[in-house]
mmCIF file of C-alpha atoms and ligand atoms in Angstrom:
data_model
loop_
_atom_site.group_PDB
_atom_site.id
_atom_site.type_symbol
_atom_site.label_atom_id
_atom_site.label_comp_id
_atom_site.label_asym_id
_atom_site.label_seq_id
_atom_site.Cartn_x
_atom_site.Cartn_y
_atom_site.Cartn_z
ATOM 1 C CA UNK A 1 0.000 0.000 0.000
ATOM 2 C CA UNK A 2 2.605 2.684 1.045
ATOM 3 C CA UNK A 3 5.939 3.331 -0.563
ATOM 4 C CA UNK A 4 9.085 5.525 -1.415
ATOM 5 C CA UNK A 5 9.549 7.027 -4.859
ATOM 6 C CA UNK A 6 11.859 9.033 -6.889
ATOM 7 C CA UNK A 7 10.259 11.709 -8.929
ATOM 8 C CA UNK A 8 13.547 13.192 -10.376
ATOM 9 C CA UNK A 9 15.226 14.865 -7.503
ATOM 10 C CA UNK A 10 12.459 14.723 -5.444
ATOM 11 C CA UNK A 11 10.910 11.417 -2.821
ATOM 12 C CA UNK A 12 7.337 10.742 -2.432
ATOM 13 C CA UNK A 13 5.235 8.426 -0.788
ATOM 14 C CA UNK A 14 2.674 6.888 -3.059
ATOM 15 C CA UNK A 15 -0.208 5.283 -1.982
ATOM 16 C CA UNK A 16 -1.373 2.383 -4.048
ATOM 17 C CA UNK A 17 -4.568 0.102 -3.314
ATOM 18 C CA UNK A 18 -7.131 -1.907 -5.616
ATOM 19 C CA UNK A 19 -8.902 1.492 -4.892
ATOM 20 C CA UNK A 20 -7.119 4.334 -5.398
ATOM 21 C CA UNK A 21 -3.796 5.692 -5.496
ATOM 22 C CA UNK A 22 -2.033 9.026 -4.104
ATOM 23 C CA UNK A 23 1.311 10.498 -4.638
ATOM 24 C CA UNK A 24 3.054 13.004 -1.900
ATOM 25 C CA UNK A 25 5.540 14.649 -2.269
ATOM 26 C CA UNK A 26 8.312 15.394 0.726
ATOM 27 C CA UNK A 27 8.816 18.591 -0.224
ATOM 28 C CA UNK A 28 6.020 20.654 1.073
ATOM 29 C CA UNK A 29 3.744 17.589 1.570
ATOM 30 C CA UNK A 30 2.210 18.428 -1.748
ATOM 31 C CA UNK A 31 -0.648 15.956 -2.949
ATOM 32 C CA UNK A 32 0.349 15.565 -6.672
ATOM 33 C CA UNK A 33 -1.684 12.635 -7.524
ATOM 34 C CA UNK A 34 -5.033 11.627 -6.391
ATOM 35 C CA UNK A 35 -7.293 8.819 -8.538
ATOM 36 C CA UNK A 36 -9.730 6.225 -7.795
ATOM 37 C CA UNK A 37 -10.577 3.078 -9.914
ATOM 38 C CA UNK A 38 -13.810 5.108 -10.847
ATOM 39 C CA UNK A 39 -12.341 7.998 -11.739
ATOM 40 C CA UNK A 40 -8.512 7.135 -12.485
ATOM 41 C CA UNK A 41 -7.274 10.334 -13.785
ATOM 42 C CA UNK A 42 -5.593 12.506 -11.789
ATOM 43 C CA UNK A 43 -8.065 14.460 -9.518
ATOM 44 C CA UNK A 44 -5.258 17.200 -9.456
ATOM 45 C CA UNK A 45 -3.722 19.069 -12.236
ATOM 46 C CA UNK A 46 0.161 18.841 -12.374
ATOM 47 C CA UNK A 47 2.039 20.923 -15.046
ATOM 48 C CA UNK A 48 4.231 19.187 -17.297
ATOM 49 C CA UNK A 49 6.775 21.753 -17.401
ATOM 50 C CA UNK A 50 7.417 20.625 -13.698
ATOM 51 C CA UNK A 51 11.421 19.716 -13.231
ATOM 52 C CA UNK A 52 10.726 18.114 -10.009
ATOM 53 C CA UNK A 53 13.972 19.821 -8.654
ATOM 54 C CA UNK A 54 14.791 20.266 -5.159
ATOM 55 C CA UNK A 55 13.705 23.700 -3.365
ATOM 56 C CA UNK A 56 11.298 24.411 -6.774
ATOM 57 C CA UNK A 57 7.810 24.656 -5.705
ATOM 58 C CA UNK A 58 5.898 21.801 -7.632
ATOM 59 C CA UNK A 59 2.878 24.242 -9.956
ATOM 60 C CA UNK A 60 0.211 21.817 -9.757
ATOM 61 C CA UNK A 61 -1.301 19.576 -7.275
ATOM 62 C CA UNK A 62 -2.632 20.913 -3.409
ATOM 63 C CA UNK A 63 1.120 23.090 -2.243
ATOM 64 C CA UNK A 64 0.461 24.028 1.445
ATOM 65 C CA UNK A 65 1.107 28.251 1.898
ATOM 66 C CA UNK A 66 2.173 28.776 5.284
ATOM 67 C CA UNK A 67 2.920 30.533 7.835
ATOM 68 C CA UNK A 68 1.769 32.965 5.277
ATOM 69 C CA UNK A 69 -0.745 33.265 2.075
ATOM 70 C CA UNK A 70 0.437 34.906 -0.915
ATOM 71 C CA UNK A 71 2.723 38.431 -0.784
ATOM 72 C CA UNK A 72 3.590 39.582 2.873
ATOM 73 C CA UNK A 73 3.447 42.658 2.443
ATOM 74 C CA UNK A 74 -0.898 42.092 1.303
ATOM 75 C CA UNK A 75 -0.914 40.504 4.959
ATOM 76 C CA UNK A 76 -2.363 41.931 7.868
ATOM 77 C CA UNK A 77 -0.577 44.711 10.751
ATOM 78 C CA UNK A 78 -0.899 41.389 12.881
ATOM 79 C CA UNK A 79 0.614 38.860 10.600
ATOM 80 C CA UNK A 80 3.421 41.284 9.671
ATOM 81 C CA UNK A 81 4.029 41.652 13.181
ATOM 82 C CA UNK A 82 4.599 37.911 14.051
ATOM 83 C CA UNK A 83 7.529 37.405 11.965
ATOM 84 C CA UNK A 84 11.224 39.246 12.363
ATOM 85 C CA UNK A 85 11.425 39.305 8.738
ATOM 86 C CA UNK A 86 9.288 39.458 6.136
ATOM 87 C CA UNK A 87 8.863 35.861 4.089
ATOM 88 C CA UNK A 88 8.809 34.626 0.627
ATOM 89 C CA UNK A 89 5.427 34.741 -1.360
ATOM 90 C CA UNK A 90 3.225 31.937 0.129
ATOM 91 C CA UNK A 91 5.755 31.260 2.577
ATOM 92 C CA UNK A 92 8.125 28.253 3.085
ATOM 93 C CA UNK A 93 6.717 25.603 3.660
ATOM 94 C CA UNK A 94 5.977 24.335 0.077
ATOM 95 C CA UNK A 95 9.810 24.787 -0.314
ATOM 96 C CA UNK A 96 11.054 22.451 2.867
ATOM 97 C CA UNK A 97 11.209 18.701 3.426
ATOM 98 C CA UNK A 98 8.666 17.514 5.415
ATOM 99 C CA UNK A 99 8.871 14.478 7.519
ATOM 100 C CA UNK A 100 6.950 11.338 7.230
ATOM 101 C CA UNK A 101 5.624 10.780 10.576
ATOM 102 C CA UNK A 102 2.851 7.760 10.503
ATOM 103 C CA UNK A 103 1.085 5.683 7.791
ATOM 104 C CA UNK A 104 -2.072 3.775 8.574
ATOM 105 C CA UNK A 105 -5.017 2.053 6.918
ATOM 106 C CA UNK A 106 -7.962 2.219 8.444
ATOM 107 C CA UNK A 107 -11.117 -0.096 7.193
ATOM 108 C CA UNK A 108 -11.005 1.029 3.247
ATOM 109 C CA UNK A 109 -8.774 4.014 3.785
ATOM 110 C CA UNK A 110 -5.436 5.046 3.873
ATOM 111 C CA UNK A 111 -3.986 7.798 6.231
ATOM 112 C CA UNK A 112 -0.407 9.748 5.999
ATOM 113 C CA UNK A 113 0.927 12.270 8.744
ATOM 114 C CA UNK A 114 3.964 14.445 7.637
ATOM 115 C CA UNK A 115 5.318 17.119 10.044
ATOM 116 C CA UNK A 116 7.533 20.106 9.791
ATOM 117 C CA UNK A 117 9.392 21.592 12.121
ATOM 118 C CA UNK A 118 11.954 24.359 11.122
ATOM 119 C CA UNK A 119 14.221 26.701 13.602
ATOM 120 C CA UNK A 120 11.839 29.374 11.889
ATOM 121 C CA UNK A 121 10.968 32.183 14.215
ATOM 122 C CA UNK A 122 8.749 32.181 15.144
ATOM 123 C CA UNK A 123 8.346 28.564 16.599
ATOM 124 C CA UNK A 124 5.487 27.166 14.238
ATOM 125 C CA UNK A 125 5.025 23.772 13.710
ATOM 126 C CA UNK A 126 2.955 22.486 10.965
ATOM 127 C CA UNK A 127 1.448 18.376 11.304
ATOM 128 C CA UNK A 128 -0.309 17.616 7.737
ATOM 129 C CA UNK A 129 -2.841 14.319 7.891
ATOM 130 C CA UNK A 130 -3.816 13.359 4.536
ATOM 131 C CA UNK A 131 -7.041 10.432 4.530
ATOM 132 C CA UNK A 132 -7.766 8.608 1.206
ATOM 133 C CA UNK A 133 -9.869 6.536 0.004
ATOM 134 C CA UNK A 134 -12.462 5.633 -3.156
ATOM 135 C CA UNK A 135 -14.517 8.535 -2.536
ATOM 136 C CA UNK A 136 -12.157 11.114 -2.604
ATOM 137 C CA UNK A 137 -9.368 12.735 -0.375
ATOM 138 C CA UNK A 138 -8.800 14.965 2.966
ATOM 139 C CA UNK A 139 -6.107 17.464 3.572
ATOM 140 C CA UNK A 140 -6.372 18.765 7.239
ATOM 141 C CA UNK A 141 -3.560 21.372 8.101
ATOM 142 C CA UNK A 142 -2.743 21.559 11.566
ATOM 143 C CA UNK A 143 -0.453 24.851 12.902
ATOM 144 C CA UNK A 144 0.969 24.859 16.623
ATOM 145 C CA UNK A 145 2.146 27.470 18.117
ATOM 146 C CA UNK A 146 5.114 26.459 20.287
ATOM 147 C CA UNK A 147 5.865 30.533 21.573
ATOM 148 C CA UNK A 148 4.566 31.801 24.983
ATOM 149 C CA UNK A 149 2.968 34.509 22.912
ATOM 150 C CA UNK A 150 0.459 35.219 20.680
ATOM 151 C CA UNK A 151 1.257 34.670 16.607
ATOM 152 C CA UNK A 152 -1.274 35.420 13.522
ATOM 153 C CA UNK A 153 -0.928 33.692 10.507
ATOM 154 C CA UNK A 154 -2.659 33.318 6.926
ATOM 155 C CA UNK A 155 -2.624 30.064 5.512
ATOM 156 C CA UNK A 156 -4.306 28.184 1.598
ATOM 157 C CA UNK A 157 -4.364 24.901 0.448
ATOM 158 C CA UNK A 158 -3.538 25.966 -2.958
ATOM 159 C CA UNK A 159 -5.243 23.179 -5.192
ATOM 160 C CA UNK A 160 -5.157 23.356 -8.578
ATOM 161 C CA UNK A 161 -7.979 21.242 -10.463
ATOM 162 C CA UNK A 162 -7.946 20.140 -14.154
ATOM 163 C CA UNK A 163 -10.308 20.818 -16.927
ATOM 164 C CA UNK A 164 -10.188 19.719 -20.377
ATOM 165 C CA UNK A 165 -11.816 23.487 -20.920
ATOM 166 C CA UNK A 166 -11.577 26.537 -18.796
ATOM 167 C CA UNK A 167 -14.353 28.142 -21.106
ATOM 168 C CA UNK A 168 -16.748 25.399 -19.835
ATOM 169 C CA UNK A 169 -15.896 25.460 -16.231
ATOM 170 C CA UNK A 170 -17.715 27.144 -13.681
ATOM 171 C CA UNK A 171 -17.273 27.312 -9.302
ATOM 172 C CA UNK A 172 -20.634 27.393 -7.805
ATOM 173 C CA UNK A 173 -21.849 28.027 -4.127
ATOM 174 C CA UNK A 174 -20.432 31.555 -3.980
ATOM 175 C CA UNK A 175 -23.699 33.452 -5.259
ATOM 176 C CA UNK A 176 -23.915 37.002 -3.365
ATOM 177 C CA UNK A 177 -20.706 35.978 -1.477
ATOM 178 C CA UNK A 178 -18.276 39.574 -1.255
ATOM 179 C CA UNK A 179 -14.154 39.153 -2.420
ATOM 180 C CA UNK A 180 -10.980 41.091 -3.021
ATOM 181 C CA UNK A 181 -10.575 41.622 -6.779
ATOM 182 C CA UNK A 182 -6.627 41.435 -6.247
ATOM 183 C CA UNK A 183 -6.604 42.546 -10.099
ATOM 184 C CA UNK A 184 -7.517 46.402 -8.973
ATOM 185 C CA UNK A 185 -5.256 48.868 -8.330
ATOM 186 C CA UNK A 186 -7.007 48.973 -4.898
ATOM 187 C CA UNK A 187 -7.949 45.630 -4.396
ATOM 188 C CA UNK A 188 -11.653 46.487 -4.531
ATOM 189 C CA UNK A 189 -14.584 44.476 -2.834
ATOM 190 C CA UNK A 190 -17.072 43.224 -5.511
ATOM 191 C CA UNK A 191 -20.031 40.674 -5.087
ATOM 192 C CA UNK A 192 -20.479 37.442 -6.455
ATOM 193 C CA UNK A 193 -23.465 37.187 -9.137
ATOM 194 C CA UNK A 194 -24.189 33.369 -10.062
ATOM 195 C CA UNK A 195 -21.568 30.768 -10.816
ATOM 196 C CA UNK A 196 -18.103 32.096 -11.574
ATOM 197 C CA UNK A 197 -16.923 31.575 -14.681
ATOM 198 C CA UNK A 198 -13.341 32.546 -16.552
ATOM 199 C CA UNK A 199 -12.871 34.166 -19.748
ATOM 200 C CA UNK A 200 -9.651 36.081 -18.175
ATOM 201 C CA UNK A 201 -7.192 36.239 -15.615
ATOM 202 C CA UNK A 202 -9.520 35.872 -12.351
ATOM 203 C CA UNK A 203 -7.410 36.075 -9.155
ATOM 204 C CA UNK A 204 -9.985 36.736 -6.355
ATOM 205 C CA UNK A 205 -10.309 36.399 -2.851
ATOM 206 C CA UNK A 206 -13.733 35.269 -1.290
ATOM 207 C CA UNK A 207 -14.328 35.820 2.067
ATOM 208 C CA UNK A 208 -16.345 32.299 2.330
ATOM 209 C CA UNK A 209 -14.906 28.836 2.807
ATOM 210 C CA UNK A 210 -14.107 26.188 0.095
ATOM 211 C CA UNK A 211 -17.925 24.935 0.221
ATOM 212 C CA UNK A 212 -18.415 24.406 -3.116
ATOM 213 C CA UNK A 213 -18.780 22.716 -6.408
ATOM 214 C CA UNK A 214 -16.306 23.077 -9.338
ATOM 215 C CA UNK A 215 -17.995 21.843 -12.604
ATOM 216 C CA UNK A 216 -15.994 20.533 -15.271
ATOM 217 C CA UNK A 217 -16.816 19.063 -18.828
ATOM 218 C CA UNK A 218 -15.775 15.971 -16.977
ATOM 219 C CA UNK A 219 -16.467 16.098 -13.272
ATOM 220 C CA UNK A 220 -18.213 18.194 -10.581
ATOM 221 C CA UNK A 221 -15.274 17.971 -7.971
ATOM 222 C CA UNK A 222 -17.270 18.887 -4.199
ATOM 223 C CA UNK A 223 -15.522 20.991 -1.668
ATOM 224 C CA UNK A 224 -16.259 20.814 1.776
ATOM 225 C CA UNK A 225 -14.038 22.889 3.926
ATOM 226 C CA UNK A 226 -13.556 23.348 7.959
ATOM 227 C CA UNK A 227 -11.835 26.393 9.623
ATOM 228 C CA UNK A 228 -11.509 28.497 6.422
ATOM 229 C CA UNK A 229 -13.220 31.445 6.200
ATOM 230 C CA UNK A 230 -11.867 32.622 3.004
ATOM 231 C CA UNK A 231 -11.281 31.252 -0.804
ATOM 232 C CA UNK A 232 -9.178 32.141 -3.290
ATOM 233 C CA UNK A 233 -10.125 31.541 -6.929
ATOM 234 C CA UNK A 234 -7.394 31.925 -9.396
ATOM 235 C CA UNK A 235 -6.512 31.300 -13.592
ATOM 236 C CA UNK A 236 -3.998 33.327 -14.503
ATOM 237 C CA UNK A 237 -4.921 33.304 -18.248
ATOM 238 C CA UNK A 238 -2.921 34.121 -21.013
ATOM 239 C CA UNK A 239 -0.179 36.624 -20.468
ATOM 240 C CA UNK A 240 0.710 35.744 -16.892
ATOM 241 C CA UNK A 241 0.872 31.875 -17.929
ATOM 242 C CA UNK A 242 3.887 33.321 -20.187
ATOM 243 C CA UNK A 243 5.527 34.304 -16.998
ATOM 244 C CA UNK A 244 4.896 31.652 -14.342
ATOM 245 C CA UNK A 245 7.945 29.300 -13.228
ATOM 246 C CA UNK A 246 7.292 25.412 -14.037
ATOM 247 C CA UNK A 247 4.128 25.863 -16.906
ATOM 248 C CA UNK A 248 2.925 25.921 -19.952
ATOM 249 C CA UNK A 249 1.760 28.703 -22.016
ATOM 250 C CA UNK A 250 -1.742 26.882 -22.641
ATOM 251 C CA UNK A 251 -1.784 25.715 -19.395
ATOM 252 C CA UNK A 252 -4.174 28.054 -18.051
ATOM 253 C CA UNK A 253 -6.403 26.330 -20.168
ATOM 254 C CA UNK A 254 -6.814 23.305 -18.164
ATOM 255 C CA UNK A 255 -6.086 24.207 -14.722
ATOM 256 C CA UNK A 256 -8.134 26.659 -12.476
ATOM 257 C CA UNK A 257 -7.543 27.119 -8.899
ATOM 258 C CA UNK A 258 -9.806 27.052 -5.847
ATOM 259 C CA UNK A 259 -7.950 27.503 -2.428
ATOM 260 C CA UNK A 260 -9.420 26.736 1.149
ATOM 261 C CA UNK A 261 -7.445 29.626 3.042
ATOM 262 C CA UNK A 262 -7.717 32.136 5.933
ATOM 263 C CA UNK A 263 -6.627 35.266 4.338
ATOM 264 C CA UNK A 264 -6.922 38.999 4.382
ATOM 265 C CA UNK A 265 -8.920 40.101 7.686
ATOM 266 C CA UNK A 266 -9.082 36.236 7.854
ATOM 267 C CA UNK A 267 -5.359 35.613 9.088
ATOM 268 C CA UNK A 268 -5.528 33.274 12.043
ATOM 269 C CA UNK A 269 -4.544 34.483 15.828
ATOM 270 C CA UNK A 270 -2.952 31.562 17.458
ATOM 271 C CA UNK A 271 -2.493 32.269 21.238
ATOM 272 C CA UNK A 272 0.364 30.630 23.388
ATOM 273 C CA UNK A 273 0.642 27.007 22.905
ATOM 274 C CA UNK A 274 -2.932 26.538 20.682
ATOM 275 C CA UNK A 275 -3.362 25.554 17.160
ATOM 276 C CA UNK A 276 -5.633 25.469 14.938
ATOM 277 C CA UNK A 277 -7.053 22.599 11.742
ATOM 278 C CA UNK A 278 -7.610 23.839 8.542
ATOM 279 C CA UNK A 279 -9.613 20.800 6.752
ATOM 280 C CA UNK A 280 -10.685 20.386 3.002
ATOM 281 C CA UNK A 281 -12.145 17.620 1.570
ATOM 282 C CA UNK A 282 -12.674 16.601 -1.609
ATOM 283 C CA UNK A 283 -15.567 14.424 -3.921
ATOM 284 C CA UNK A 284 -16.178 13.693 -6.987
ATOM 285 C CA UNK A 285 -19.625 13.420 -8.707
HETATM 286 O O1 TA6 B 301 -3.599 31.808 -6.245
HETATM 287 C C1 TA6 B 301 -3.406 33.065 -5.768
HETATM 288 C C2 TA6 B 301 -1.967 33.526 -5.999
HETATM 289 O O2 TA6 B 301 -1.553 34.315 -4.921
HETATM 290 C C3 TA6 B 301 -1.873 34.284 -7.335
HETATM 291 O O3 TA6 B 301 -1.817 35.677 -7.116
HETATM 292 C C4 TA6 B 301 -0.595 33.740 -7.976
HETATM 293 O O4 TA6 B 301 0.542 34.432 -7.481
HETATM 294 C C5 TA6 B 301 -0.666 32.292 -7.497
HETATM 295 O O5 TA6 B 301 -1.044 32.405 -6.121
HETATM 296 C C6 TA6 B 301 0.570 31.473 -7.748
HETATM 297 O O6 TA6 B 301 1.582 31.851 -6.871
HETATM 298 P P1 TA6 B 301 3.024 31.073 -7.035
HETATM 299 O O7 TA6 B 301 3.905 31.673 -5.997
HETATM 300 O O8 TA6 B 301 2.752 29.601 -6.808
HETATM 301 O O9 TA6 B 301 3.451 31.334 -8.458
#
């Protein structure tokens, strides 16, 4: 059921039963695989311009931002404040090795704990338990917060989902819901009418948990999300695809991206010695 792999420069455990099968990266604990016998293409879209390099950020699959959600300097007074320095975008934890703490399987599932624990300061610790099985996958992130004082954090579970077409792709169960249009010059608060749908570069910040339904020409995927109170929808369409690290220029055509997060206003506030679960789960209709 449970193994080792080498995926260029990078180890994995994959997870392969009669039912499904998972890949997981070390670095950053990033789901890059996810398929059942029902459904056995990857739940997850992976770039193939991936070099699967060490200290590269895989583009594709579920990377974990944390302590911190996209640019630091977007973060709150609060988050800011927590950290001596200011850190990279999405922070490093997608970047470290994580380690493999625990594999189990439990009736017709399979379960994998990774932990990180860096000499960071401040002292976070981050515990990741992933549960498979033929309906579909959890991701619950669990932060600690080893100081004496308090610390606020943002956090996503960046997951990128395939479509064969972006044009005929839509994220439901956001109707009336406010977000951040990151894309204005002052990162304006709009309202959600209807489904969203993409026919440019959407980068968007709901303040709503993942509860929703992403609806492909080949699947309606079904978030359910605990602890997040914001998601971030994101293609970046045509022009920025031409810039991003590790992906195609037509990429954007098959990927979009809908991340359970606490962002924003959202950030968490972790007093001395609590944590907190961020949870997503995923099926597949
Ligand atoms: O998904 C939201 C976002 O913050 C976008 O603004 C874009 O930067 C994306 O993440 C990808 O970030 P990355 O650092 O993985 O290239």
């Amino acid at each position: 059921m449970f193994s080792i792999i080498q995926i260029n420069q990078l180890e994995a455990l994959a997870i392969d039963s009669a039912e499904f099968k998972a890949i997981i990266l070390l670095q950053g604990a990033q789901l890059v695989e996810f398929s059942t016998t029902d459904h056995p293409n990857n739940w997850l879209f992976v770039s193939e311009a991936n070099e699967f390099a060490l200290g590269k950020p895989i583009r594709g699959g579920i990377p974990i931002c944390w302590p911190v959600f996209g640019a630091f300097d977007k973060n709150s007074e609060a988050v800011k404040a927590s950290f001596p320095e200011p850190l990279g975008q999405h922070g490093y934890a997608r970047s470290e090795i994580w380690s493999l703490k625990s594999t189990e399987t439990e009736q017709n599932s399979a379960i994998a704990c990774f932990e990180l624990n860096t000499n960071n300061k401040p002292h976070l610790s981050a515990t990741v338990i992933f549960r498979f099985s033929s309906e579909g996958y959890s991701i619950e992130l669990v932060t600690q917060n080893n100081e004496a004082h308090s610390i606020s954090m943002s956090q996503a579970l960046h997951s990128y989902f395939p479509t064969s077409d972006i044009d005929n792709t839509a994220v439901s169960g956001f109707d009336i819901v406010e977000y951040i249009d990151t894309l204005t010059a002052n990162w304006e608060s709009k309202t959600q009418q209807g489904d969203i749908l993409f026919s440019g570069e959407t980068d968007r910040i709901y303040q709503a948990g993942s509860n929703c339904d992403i609806k492909t020409p080949e699947a309606v995927f079904t978030l359910s999300a605990d602890n997040s109170n914001s998601t971030v929808v994101w293609n970046p369409w045509i022009e920025k695809s031409k810039g991003l690290s590790q992906f195609n220029d037509e990429d954007y055509r098959k990927m979009l991206c809908v991340e359970t997060a606490n962002a924003l206003d959202d950030a968490i506030m972790l007093a001395p010695k609590a944590s907190h679960s961020l949870k997503l789960s995923c099926k597949r209709g």
